[in-house]
XYZ file of C-alpha atoms in Angstrom:
106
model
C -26.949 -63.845 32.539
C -26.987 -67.655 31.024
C -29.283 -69.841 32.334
C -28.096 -73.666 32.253
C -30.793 -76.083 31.701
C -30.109 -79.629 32.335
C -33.065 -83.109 32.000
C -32.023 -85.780 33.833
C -33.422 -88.940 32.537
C -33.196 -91.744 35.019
C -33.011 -95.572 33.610
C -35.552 -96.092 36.475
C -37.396 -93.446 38.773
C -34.945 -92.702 41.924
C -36.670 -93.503 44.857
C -37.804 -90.168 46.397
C -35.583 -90.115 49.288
C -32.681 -90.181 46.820
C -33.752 -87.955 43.882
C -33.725 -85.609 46.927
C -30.625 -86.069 48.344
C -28.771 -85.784 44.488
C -30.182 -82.910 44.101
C -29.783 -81.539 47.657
C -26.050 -82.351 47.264
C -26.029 -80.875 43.371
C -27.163 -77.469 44.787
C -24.424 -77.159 47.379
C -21.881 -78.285 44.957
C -23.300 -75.762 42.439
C -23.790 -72.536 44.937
C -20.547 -73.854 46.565
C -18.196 -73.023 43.456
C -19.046 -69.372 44.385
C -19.421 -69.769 40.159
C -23.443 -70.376 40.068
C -26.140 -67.261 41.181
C -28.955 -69.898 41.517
C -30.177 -73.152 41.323
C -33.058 -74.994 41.401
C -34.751 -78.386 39.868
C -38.581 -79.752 39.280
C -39.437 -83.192 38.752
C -41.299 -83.938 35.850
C -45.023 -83.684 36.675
C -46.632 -86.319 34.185
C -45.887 -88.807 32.034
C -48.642 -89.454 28.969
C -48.550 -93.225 29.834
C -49.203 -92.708 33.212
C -45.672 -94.498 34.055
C -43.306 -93.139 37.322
C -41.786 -89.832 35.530
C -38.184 -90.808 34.942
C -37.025 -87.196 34.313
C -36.185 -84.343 36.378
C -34.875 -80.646 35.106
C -32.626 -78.576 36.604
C -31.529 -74.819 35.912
C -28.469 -73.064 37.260
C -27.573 -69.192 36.648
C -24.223 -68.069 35.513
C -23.355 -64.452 35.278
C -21.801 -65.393 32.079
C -20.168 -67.885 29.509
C -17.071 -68.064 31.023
C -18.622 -68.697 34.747
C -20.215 -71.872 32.967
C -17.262 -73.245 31.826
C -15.424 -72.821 35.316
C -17.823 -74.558 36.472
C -17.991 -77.251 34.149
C -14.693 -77.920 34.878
C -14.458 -77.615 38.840
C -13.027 -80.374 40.575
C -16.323 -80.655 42.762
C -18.571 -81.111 40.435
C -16.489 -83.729 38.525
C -16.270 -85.636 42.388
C -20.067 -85.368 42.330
C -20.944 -86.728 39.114
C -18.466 -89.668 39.851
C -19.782 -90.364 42.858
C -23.631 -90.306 42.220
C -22.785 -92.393 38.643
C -22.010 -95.035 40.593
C -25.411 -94.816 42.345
C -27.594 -93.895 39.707
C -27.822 -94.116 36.112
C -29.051 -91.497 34.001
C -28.660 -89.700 30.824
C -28.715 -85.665 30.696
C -29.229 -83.301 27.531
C -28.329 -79.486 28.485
C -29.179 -76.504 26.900
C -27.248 -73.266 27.712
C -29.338 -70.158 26.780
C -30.273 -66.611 28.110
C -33.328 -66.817 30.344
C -37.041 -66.816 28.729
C -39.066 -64.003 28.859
C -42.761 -65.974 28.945
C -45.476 -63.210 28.866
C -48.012 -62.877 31.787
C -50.910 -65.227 32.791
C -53.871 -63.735 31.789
């Protein structure tokens, strides 16, 4: 399994409305490719500054390597990252990896 972790940094904070229909429309894109096991994103909770948080993460699961690139190249989600770039501007790191293990709360 690769987990796909993506930070969205927003020049300004989407109004909430809209940071929830991007992402409502990135899942359905993502679980729609038949390529992605799961998705899900979290807004960042706090800034140190005490500014709007401008960054949101998402994570999508891929059965493998190849999956990921499929995906990265789908004709969907190439359409949906036009489409919302002309809404919204933003910046995104990813970071492919296997998922962490984080031990137990104690």
């Amino acid at each position: 399994m690769i987990t796909h972790t993506l930070v969205y940094r927003f020049s300004e904070p989407p109004a909430e409305e809209t940071r929830q229909r991007f992402f409502a429309e990135a899942r359905e894109v993502a679980l729609g490719t038949g390529l992605v096991r799961d998705f899900d994103h979290q807004p960042q909770l706090v800034t140190p500054d005490g500014r709007p948080p401008r960054a949101v993460i998402a994570q999508l699961a891929f059965d493998d390597v190849d999956a990921l690139r499929s995906y990265a190249a789908a004709p969907a989600v190439r359409a949906f990252i036009g489409r919302w770039k002309s809404e919204l501007s933003w910046e995104i790191d990813t970071i492919s990896h296997h998922p962490l293990r984080l031990p137990a709360a104690h």
